[in-house]
Amino acid sequence: MSQVELGGQQLTLQRLPATDDASPLQAWEAADEYLLQQAGEPGTGPLLIFNDAFGALACALAQHHPVCVSDSFITQQATRQNLRLNGLDESTVTLQDSLAPLPQAPSLVVIKVPKQLALLEHQLRALRAVVTPETRIIAAAKTRDIHNSTLALFERILGPTSTSLAWKKARLIHCTWSAPALDEAALTHTWALDGTPWQIHNHANVFARSGLDVGARFFLQHLPENQEGEMVDLGCGNGVIGMQLLAQNPNATVTFVDESYMAVASAELNVQHNLPEARTRSRFVVNNALAGGEPESLDAVICNPPFHQQHAITDYIAWQMFQDARRCLKFGGELRIVGNRHLDYHRKLKKLFGNCAVVASNKKFVILRAVKQRKSKAR
């Protein structure tokens, strides 16, 4: 938790998941300050804010009743939390995901440039349908994250684009709508999963959008088989791991959970297209890990945890996933994960569960299994 002056206001802001006091990670950055310096008054039309990671912009602009667009459930929760921390009425800010329709004729659009260029393209294409030549469009990011390809995307989809001078290692992008000619694009990217008859559909912000990452490919070879009960694909992405669970465990129910709305929508689409007979054994949930999940209700949690949040490398999300999994697992239930060998998840799981076994490993990845056990009574 830290305090900062943004938009002429003294704000208290906290990341989610919360980091410890010694962490250098904070809930705002220089790009937020730069945006607020240059944004000015929104005007009479709607104010749109895109990809406001922890609600810093929403808090600073709350009096203008902004519509905040993000693909992240954690971002939405953090925004609500920071509005409450600063005594701001949550109802002044409208939160919506990146697949929802945008309000017409916004007077001002502010964009934090996302890590995924495909997500930025999706959002700019959505803006084409609602902006006018009078709409002011301002984007911001760290200087290192604004490339020629970023500027070309704005220019190709919306119109004339320019950049500002750098300030505190941040830079702004100014864009004006001019209705350039643009070919239609498919809503999802589709590709064939090797060794299966499955066609995988990915929305723009899904990790490994054009193919399965090598860690997930390794994980697919070492998943539980012929188990019953309630299983969870935690951090499901496009749902390929959960689909394999459905196929290998015909008497189990699989819940697909991710904090990305686009990931969960992709997973649901992939089950519908590839395993329609398993649809009744599938549930799809957008959530921050397993927050609010019923204790001792799950038989297995399968997880390929992320080790980054936006542009920051962090293990806070993975640690929360492990803690939530232990709370929600039945005694005798297992957490099975895949991770890079250097991340030392074995030590974390042994500390949390009291046990951890290696299921498989190669030069880069390790698959680990921890079982929730009752604490033995001291003699």
Tab-separated table of C-alpha atoms in Angstrom:
chain	number	residue	atom	x	y	z
A	1	MET	CA	0.000	0.000	0.000
A	2	SER	CA	1.363	3.415	-0.916
A	3	GLN	CA	0.276	7.037	-1.181
A	4	VAL	CA	0.690	9.170	-4.275
A	5	GLU	CA	-0.645	12.420	-5.710
A	6	LEU	CA	-2.487	11.733	-8.968
A	7	GLY	CA	-4.631	14.228	-10.838
A	8	GLY	CA	-4.249	16.728	-8.007
A	9	GLN	CA	-5.531	14.246	-5.405
A	10	GLN	CA	-3.740	12.404	-2.624
A	11	LEU	CA	-4.610	8.735	-3.108
A	12	THR	CA	-3.912	5.555	-1.186
A	13	LEU	CA	-3.447	2.641	-3.585
A	14	GLN	CA	-2.835	-1.069	-3.105
A	15	ARG	CA	-2.039	-3.887	-5.515
A	16	LEU	CA	-4.075	-7.078	-5.656
A	17	PRO	CA	-3.005	-9.655	-4.651
A	18	ALA	CA	-1.487	-7.601	-1.845
A	19	THR	CA	2.316	-7.583	-1.689
A	20	ASP	CA	4.374	-7.247	1.474
A	21	ASP	CA	5.642	-3.861	2.641
A	22	ALA	CA	9.163	-4.603	1.377
A	23	SER	CA	8.015	-5.228	-2.195
A	24	PRO	CA	9.062	-2.589	-4.764
A	25	LEU	CA	5.857	-3.255	-6.741
A	26	GLN	CA	3.268	-0.479	-6.507
A	27	ALA	CA	-0.265	0.056	-7.774
A	28	TRP	CA	0.555	2.986	-10.067
A	29	GLU	CA	3.339	4.108	-12.384
A	30	ALA	CA	4.683	7.204	-14.115
A	31	ALA	CA	2.523	6.499	-17.184
A	32	ASP	CA	-0.567	7.042	-14.985
A	33	GLU	CA	0.773	10.413	-13.834
A	34	TYR	CA	1.623	11.457	-17.394
A	35	LEU	CA	-1.836	10.489	-18.678
A	36	LEU	CA	-3.568	12.486	-15.972
A	37	GLN	CA	-1.369	15.537	-16.612
A	38	GLN	CA	-2.338	15.599	-20.291
A	39	ALA	CA	-5.915	14.253	-20.263
A	40	GLY	CA	-7.632	17.475	-19.179
A	41	GLU	CA	-11.415	17.627	-18.742
A	42	PRO	CA	-13.281	14.711	-20.372
A	43	GLY	CA	-16.051	16.755	-22.025
A	44	THR	CA	-19.742	15.891	-22.252
A	45	GLY	CA	-19.516	12.388	-23.709
A	46	PRO	CA	-18.530	9.197	-21.879
A	47	LEU	CA	-15.018	8.798	-20.475
A	48	LEU	CA	-13.450	5.404	-21.284
A	49	ILE	CA	-10.445	4.004	-19.428
A	50	PHE	CA	-8.731	0.880	-20.773
A	51	ASN	CA	-6.403	-1.493	-18.875
A	52	ASP	CA	-6.162	0.474	-15.622
A	53	ALA	CA	-4.234	-2.220	-13.755
A	54	PHE	CA	-5.214	-1.438	-10.148
A	55	GLY	CA	-7.683	1.435	-10.456
A	56	ALA	CA	-5.291	4.380	-10.096
A	57	LEU	CA	-6.858	6.181	-13.068
A	58	ALA	CA	-10.385	5.246	-12.004
A	59	CYS	CA	-9.817	6.727	-8.545
A	60	ALA	CA	-8.287	9.928	-9.924
A	61	LEU	CA	-11.131	10.365	-12.447
A	62	ALA	CA	-14.024	8.968	-10.410
A	63	GLN	CA	-15.863	12.307	-10.353
A	64	HIS	CA	-16.293	12.008	-14.143
A	65	HIS	CA	-18.095	8.634	-13.895
A	66	PRO	CA	-15.699	6.691	-16.144
A	67	VAL	CA	-16.341	3.366	-17.857
A	68	CYS	CA	-13.335	1.154	-17.076
A	69	VAL	CA	-12.640	-1.607	-19.578
A	70	SER	CA	-10.358	-4.503	-18.693
A	71	ASP	CA	-10.028	-8.214	-19.348
A	72	SER	CA	-8.920	-8.794	-15.767
A	73	PHE	CA	-11.164	-9.773	-12.845
A	74	ILE	CA	-8.288	-8.899	-10.495
A	75	THR	CA	-8.149	-5.409	-11.999
A	76	GLN	CA	-11.855	-4.959	-11.317
A	77	GLN	CA	-11.490	-6.176	-7.722
A	78	ALA	CA	-8.464	-3.928	-7.175
A	79	THR	CA	-10.367	-0.940	-8.556
A	80	ARG	CA	-13.254	-1.529	-6.152
A	81	GLN	CA	-10.810	-1.986	-3.275
A	82	ASN	CA	-8.944	1.250	-4.043
A	83	LEU	CA	-12.156	3.224	-4.478
A	84	ARG	CA	-13.178	2.068	-0.974
A	85	LEU	CA	-9.713	2.860	0.443
A	86	ASN	CA	-10.106	6.439	-0.745
A	87	GLY	CA	-13.713	6.890	0.401
A	88	LEU	CA	-14.995	7.054	-3.180
A	89	ASP	CA	-18.421	5.808	-4.193
A	90	GLU	CA	-18.000	2.573	-6.155
A	91	SER	CA	-21.131	3.331	-8.159
A	92	THR	CA	-19.404	6.292	-9.840
A	93	VAL	CA	-17.235	3.873	-11.859
A	94	THR	CA	-18.651	1.356	-14.350
A	95	LEU	CA	-16.508	-1.776	-14.726
A	96	GLN	CA	-16.845	-3.954	-17.801
A	97	ASP	CA	-14.815	-6.648	-19.541
A	98	SER	CA	-13.183	-6.386	-22.953
A	99	LEU	CA	-15.875	-8.452	-24.690
A	100	ALA	CA	-18.728	-6.150	-23.639
A	101	PRO	CA	-20.009	-3.430	-26.038
A	102	LEU	CA	-18.656	0.086	-25.527
A	103	PRO	CA	-20.737	3.249	-25.012
A	104	GLN	CA	-21.194	5.407	-28.094
A	105	ALA	CA	-19.418	8.695	-28.860
A	106	PRO	CA	-16.940	8.950	-25.971
A	107	SER	CA	-15.426	12.393	-25.506
A	108	LEU	CA	-12.180	11.044	-24.041
A	109	VAL	CA	-10.476	7.649	-24.240
A	110	VAL	CA	-7.421	6.908	-22.095
A	111	ILE	CA	-5.545	3.676	-22.663
A	112	LYS	CA	-2.775	1.972	-20.736
A	113	VAL	CA	-1.042	-0.009	-23.481
A	114	PRO	CA	-1.404	-3.711	-22.571
A	115	LYS	CA	1.351	-6.293	-22.703
A	116	GLN	CA	-0.475	-8.299	-25.386
A	117	LEU	CA	-0.489	-6.521	-28.751
A	118	ALA	CA	-3.414	-8.749	-29.804
A	119	LEU	CA	-5.502	-7.356	-26.920
A	120	LEU	CA	-4.643	-3.807	-27.950
A	121	GLU	CA	-5.744	-4.585	-31.504
A	122	HIS	CA	-9.037	-6.031	-30.230
A	123	GLN	CA	-9.671	-2.920	-28.125
A	124	LEU	CA	-8.798	-0.495	-30.917
A	125	ARG	CA	-11.100	-2.358	-33.304
A	126	ALA	CA	-13.888	-2.101	-30.723
A	127	LEU	CA	-13.230	1.636	-30.441
A	128	ARG	CA	-13.621	2.060	-34.226
A	129	ALA	CA	-17.323	1.366	-33.809
A	130	VAL	CA	-17.941	4.103	-31.209
A	131	VAL	CA	-15.420	6.964	-31.477
A	132	THR	CA	-15.921	10.158	-33.478
A	133	PRO	CA	-13.460	12.683	-34.971
A	134	GLU	CA	-14.066	14.779	-31.826
A	135	THR	CA	-13.014	11.968	-29.457
A	136	ARG	CA	-9.648	12.587	-27.803
A	137	ILE	CA	-7.638	9.366	-27.661
A	138	ILE	CA	-4.564	9.253	-25.415
A	139	ALA	CA	-2.529	6.123	-24.581
A	140	ALA	CA	0.466	5.665	-22.303
A	141	ALA	CA	3.099	3.130	-21.344
A	142	LYS	CA	6.702	2.902	-20.282
A	143	THR	CA	8.922	4.162	-23.088
A	144	ARG	CA	10.429	0.692	-23.557
A	145	ASP	CA	6.965	-0.770	-24.205
A	146	ILE	CA	5.982	1.583	-27.035
A	147	HIS	CA	7.351	0.262	-30.318
A	148	ASN	CA	6.922	1.159	-33.968
A	149	SER	CA	4.466	-1.746	-34.199
A	150	THR	CA	2.375	-0.148	-31.412
A	151	LEU	CA	2.141	3.154	-33.240
A	152	ALA	CA	1.444	1.426	-36.548
A	153	LEU	CA	-1.486	-0.405	-34.959
A	154	PHE	CA	-3.105	2.859	-33.799
A	155	GLU	CA	-2.487	4.417	-37.208
A	156	ARG	CA	-3.870	1.447	-39.152
A	157	ILE	CA	-7.027	0.965	-37.061
A	158	LEU	CA	-7.968	4.478	-35.902
A	159	GLY	CA	-6.022	7.141	-37.739
A	160	PRO	CA	-3.179	9.707	-37.461
A	161	THR	CA	-0.918	8.951	-34.520
A	162	SER	CA	1.942	10.774	-32.806
A	163	THR	CA	4.032	10.328	-29.678
A	164	SER	CA	5.117	12.676	-26.911
A	165	LEU	CA	8.533	13.276	-25.440
A	166	ALA	CA	9.511	10.831	-22.716
A	167	TRP	CA	8.822	11.821	-19.094
A	168	LYS	CA	9.996	9.675	-16.160
A	169	LYS	CA	10.602	6.872	-18.686
A	170	ALA	CA	6.973	7.033	-19.836
A	171	ARG	CA	5.568	8.155	-23.166
A	172	LEU	CA	2.142	9.146	-24.498
A	173	ILE	CA	0.440	8.259	-27.778
A	174	HIS	CA	-2.033	10.748	-29.288
A	175	CYS	CA	-4.440	9.449	-31.914
A	176	THR	CA	-7.265	10.974	-33.967
A	177	TRP	CA	-10.106	8.987	-35.545
A	178	SER	CA	-10.148	9.284	-39.345
A	179	ALA	CA	-11.926	6.065	-40.424
A	180	PRO	CA	-9.042	4.385	-42.303
A	181	ALA	CA	-9.973	1.405	-44.474
A	182	LEU	CA	-9.570	-1.819	-42.519
A	183	ASP	CA	-10.290	-5.462	-43.264
A	184	GLU	CA	-12.577	-7.377	-40.919
A	185	ALA	CA	-10.895	-9.713	-38.411
A	186	ALA	CA	-12.130	-12.930	-36.839
A	187	LEU	CA	-13.226	-12.653	-33.210
A	188	THR	CA	-10.923	-15.525	-32.223
A	189	HIS	CA	-7.676	-17.025	-33.484
A	190	THR	CA	-8.042	-20.727	-34.326
A	191	TRP	CA	-5.397	-23.433	-34.562
A	192	ALA	CA	-5.176	-27.243	-34.501
A	193	LEU	CA	-3.781	-28.963	-31.409
A	194	ASP	CA	-1.211	-31.543	-32.521
A	195	GLY	CA	-2.095	-35.156	-31.785
A	196	THR	CA	-5.799	-34.419	-31.311
A	197	PRO	CA	-8.798	-33.666	-33.529
A	198	TRP	CA	-9.341	-30.453	-31.555
A	199	GLN	CA	-9.534	-26.977	-33.075
A	200	ILE	CA	-8.569	-24.431	-30.403
A	201	HIS	CA	-10.240	-21.005	-30.369
A	202	ASN	CA	-8.425	-18.214	-28.545
A	203	HIS	CA	-9.687	-14.720	-27.796
A	204	ALA	CA	-7.144	-11.914	-28.038
A	205	ASN	CA	-5.768	-11.846	-24.483
A	206	VAL	CA	-5.210	-15.581	-23.982
A	207	PHE	CA	-1.642	-16.644	-23.198
A	208	ALA	CA	0.041	-18.588	-26.047
A	209	ARG	CA	-2.648	-17.389	-28.440
A	210	SER	CA	-1.209	-19.057	-31.558
A	211	GLY	CA	-0.254	-22.418	-30.085
A	212	LEU	CA	0.244	-24.354	-26.867
A	213	ASP	CA	3.270	-23.336	-24.809
A	214	VAL	CA	5.926	-25.972	-24.136
A	215	GLY	CA	5.135	-26.201	-20.413
A	216	ALA	CA	1.472	-26.975	-21.100
A	217	ARG	CA	2.464	-29.550	-23.734
A	218	PHE	CA	4.595	-31.339	-21.141
A	219	PHE	CA	1.804	-31.070	-18.552
A	220	LEU	CA	-0.718	-32.700	-20.912
A	221	GLN	CA	1.307	-35.914	-20.772
A	222	HIS	CA	1.118	-36.179	-16.963
A	223	LEU	CA	-2.440	-35.396	-15.890
A	224	PRO	CA	-4.624	-37.516	-13.559
A	225	GLU	CA	-6.640	-40.293	-15.202
A	226	ASN	CA	-9.821	-42.183	-14.312
A	227	GLN	CA	-10.591	-40.098	-11.229
A	228	GLU	CA	-14.017	-39.102	-9.978
A	229	GLY	CA	-15.325	-36.031	-8.237
A	230	GLU	CA	-14.750	-32.304	-8.565
A	231	MET	CA	-11.653	-31.155	-10.468
A	232	VAL	CA	-10.508	-27.598	-11.240
A	233	ASP	CA	-8.336	-26.307	-14.059
A	234	LEU	CA	-7.017	-23.257	-12.178
A	235	GLY	CA	-5.648	-20.512	-14.411
A	236	CYS	CA	-7.260	-22.360	-17.296
A	237	GLY	CA	-6.276	-20.086	-20.185
A	238	ASN	CA	-7.863	-21.514	-23.327
A	239	GLY	CA	-8.971	-24.607	-21.398
A	240	VAL	CA	-6.817	-27.252	-23.113
A	241	ILE	CA	-5.651	-28.749	-19.795
A	242	GLY	CA	-9.226	-28.928	-18.495
A	243	MET	CA	-10.404	-30.477	-21.757
A	244	GLN	CA	-7.815	-33.220	-21.379
A	245	LEU	CA	-9.053	-33.741	-17.806
A	246	LEU	CA	-12.594	-34.143	-19.138
A	247	ALA	CA	-11.398	-36.668	-21.705
A	248	GLN	CA	-9.272	-38.716	-19.281
A	249	ASN	CA	-11.685	-38.583	-16.332
A	250	PRO	CA	-15.157	-39.349	-17.751
A	251	ASN	CA	-16.750	-39.536	-14.282
A	252	ALA	CA	-15.375	-36.207	-13.069
A	253	THR	CA	-16.675	-32.652	-13.258
A	254	VAL	CA	-14.191	-29.965	-14.321
A	255	THR	CA	-14.451	-26.281	-13.406
A	256	PHE	CA	-12.446	-23.914	-15.586
A	257	VAL	CA	-11.243	-20.892	-13.584
A	258	ASP	CA	-9.260	-17.878	-14.723
A	259	GLU	CA	-9.107	-14.189	-13.876
A	260	SER	CA	-9.224	-13.324	-17.589
A	261	TYR	CA	-12.708	-12.991	-19.042
A	262	MET	CA	-11.331	-13.796	-22.480
A	263	ALA	CA	-9.635	-16.943	-21.186
A	264	VAL	CA	-12.821	-18.306	-19.642
A	265	ALA	CA	-14.813	-17.402	-22.762
A	266	SER	CA	-12.195	-19.226	-24.860
A	267	ALA	CA	-12.327	-22.298	-22.626
A	268	GLU	CA	-16.110	-22.449	-22.861
A	269	LEU	CA	-15.970	-22.058	-26.641
A	270	ASN	CA	-13.383	-24.834	-26.907
A	271	VAL	CA	-15.409	-27.298	-24.856
A	272	GLN	CA	-18.518	-26.514	-26.905
A	273	HIS	CA	-16.688	-27.065	-30.201
A	274	ASN	CA	-14.495	-30.030	-29.280
A	275	LEU	CA	-16.172	-31.910	-26.415
A	276	PRO	CA	-19.880	-31.025	-26.621
A	277	GLU	CA	-20.808	-34.284	-24.877
A	278	ALA	CA	-18.785	-33.117	-21.827
A	279	ARG	CA	-20.506	-29.734	-21.588
A	280	THR	CA	-22.761	-30.919	-18.757
A	281	ARG	CA	-19.653	-31.896	-16.759
A	282	SER	CA	-18.077	-28.468	-17.218
A	283	ARG	CA	-18.382	-25.183	-15.354
A	284	PHE	CA	-16.766	-21.856	-16.256
A	285	VAL	CA	-15.898	-19.261	-13.626
A	286	VAL	CA	-14.100	-15.897	-13.728
A	287	ASN	CA	-12.434	-15.402	-10.343
A	288	ASN	CA	-9.317	-14.358	-8.472
A	289	ALA	CA	-7.854	-17.856	-7.983
A	290	LEU	CA	-10.406	-19.745	-5.823
A	291	ALA	CA	-11.591	-16.764	-3.774
A	292	GLY	CA	-14.830	-17.574	-1.964
A	293	GLY	CA	-14.548	-21.263	-2.818
A	294	GLU	CA	-16.076	-23.722	-0.370
A	295	PRO	CA	-13.479	-25.342	1.924
A	296	GLU	CA	-12.841	-29.081	1.493
A	297	SER	CA	-14.994	-29.328	-1.637
A	298	LEU	CA	-12.543	-30.334	-4.394
A	299	ASP	CA	-10.873	-33.615	-5.274
A	300	ALA	CA	-8.130	-32.199	-7.486
A	301	VAL	CA	-6.769	-28.812	-8.533
A	302	ILE	CA	-4.632	-28.756	-11.674
A	303	CYS	CA	-2.630	-25.583	-12.268
A	304	ASN	CA	-0.130	-24.034	-14.663
A	305	PRO	CA	0.486	-20.912	-12.558
A	306	PRO	CA	1.575	-17.570	-14.031
A	307	PHE	CA	4.772	-15.954	-12.799
A	308	HIS	CA	3.961	-12.432	-13.990
A	309	GLN	CA	1.244	-9.817	-13.513
A	310	GLN	CA	1.008	-7.339	-16.378
A	311	HIS	CA	4.698	-6.456	-16.942
A	312	ALA	CA	5.896	-7.408	-13.431
A	313	ILE	CA	7.477	-10.767	-12.610
A	314	THR	CA	6.003	-11.998	-9.322
A	315	ASP	CA	5.077	-15.223	-7.521
A	316	TYR	CA	2.286	-13.643	-5.437
A	317	ILE	CA	-0.432	-14.971	-7.753
A	318	ALA	CA	1.006	-18.501	-7.774
A	319	TRP	CA	1.283	-18.479	-3.974
A	320	GLN	CA	-2.349	-17.376	-3.652
A	321	MET	CA	-3.396	-20.160	-6.032
A	322	PHE	CA	-1.560	-22.737	-3.900
A	323	GLN	CA	-3.092	-21.433	-0.663
A	324	ASP	CA	-6.603	-21.350	-2.139
A	325	ALA	CA	-6.160	-24.859	-3.524
A	326	ARG	CA	-5.167	-26.241	-0.131
A	327	ARG	CA	-8.161	-24.581	1.541
A	328	CYS	CA	-10.631	-25.899	-1.048
A	329	LEU	CA	-9.249	-29.429	-1.411
A	330	LYS	CA	-10.742	-32.331	0.487
A	331	PHE	CA	-8.399	-34.304	2.695
A	332	GLY	CA	-6.681	-36.691	0.308
A	333	GLY	CA	-7.219	-34.317	-2.623
A	334	GLU	CA	-4.259	-33.271	-4.723
A	335	LEU	CA	-2.787	-30.129	-6.219
A	336	ARG	CA	-0.809	-30.863	-9.382
A	337	ILE	CA	1.215	-28.095	-11.033
A	338	VAL	CA	3.762	-27.494	-13.772
A	339	GLY	CA	6.438	-24.826	-13.524
A	340	ASN	CA	9.899	-23.811	-14.607
A	341	ARG	CA	12.484	-25.680	-12.559
A	342	HIS	CA	14.147	-22.468	-11.316
A	343	LEU	CA	10.934	-21.214	-9.625
A	344	ASP	CA	11.429	-23.590	-6.679
A	345	TYR	CA	7.742	-24.454	-6.301
A	346	HIS	CA	8.756	-27.721	-4.600
A	347	ARG	CA	9.869	-25.800	-1.494
A	348	LYS	CA	6.686	-23.697	-1.413
A	349	LEU	CA	4.372	-26.696	-1.742
A	350	LYS	CA	6.221	-28.697	0.891
A	351	LYS	CA	5.936	-25.764	3.291
A	352	LEU	CA	2.207	-25.407	2.610
A	353	PHE	CA	1.121	-29.049	2.331
A	354	GLY	CA	3.832	-30.812	4.322
A	355	ASN	CA	4.591	-32.997	1.292
A	356	CYS	CA	5.483	-32.690	-2.380
A	357	ALA	CA	6.418	-35.324	-4.970
A	358	VAL	CA	7.903	-34.985	-8.439
A	359	VAL	CA	5.564	-36.516	-11.038
A	360	ALA	CA	7.853	-35.827	-14.013
A	361	SER	CA	10.613	-33.444	-15.074
A	362	ASN	CA	12.755	-32.447	-18.001
A	363	LYS	CA	15.553	-29.931	-18.495
A	364	LYS	CA	13.214	-26.942	-18.211
A	365	PHE	CA	10.013	-27.968	-16.409
A	366	VAL	CA	8.925	-29.961	-13.391
A	367	ILE	CA	5.487	-31.373	-12.574
A	368	LEU	CA	4.750	-31.543	-8.854
A	369	ARG	CA	2.010	-33.187	-6.788
A	370	ALA	CA	1.022	-32.228	-3.244
A	371	VAL	CA	-1.725	-33.952	-1.237
A	372	LYS	CA	-3.810	-32.335	1.481
A	373	GLN	CA	-3.294	-34.416	4.619
A	374	ARG	CA	-4.581	-34.217	8.147
A	375	LYS	CA	-2.001	-33.099	10.631
A	376	SER	CA	-0.751	-36.029	12.674
A	377	LYS	CA	-1.405	-35.780	16.397
A	378	ALA	CA	1.621	-35.431	18.626
A	379	ARG	CA	2.245	-38.483	20.751
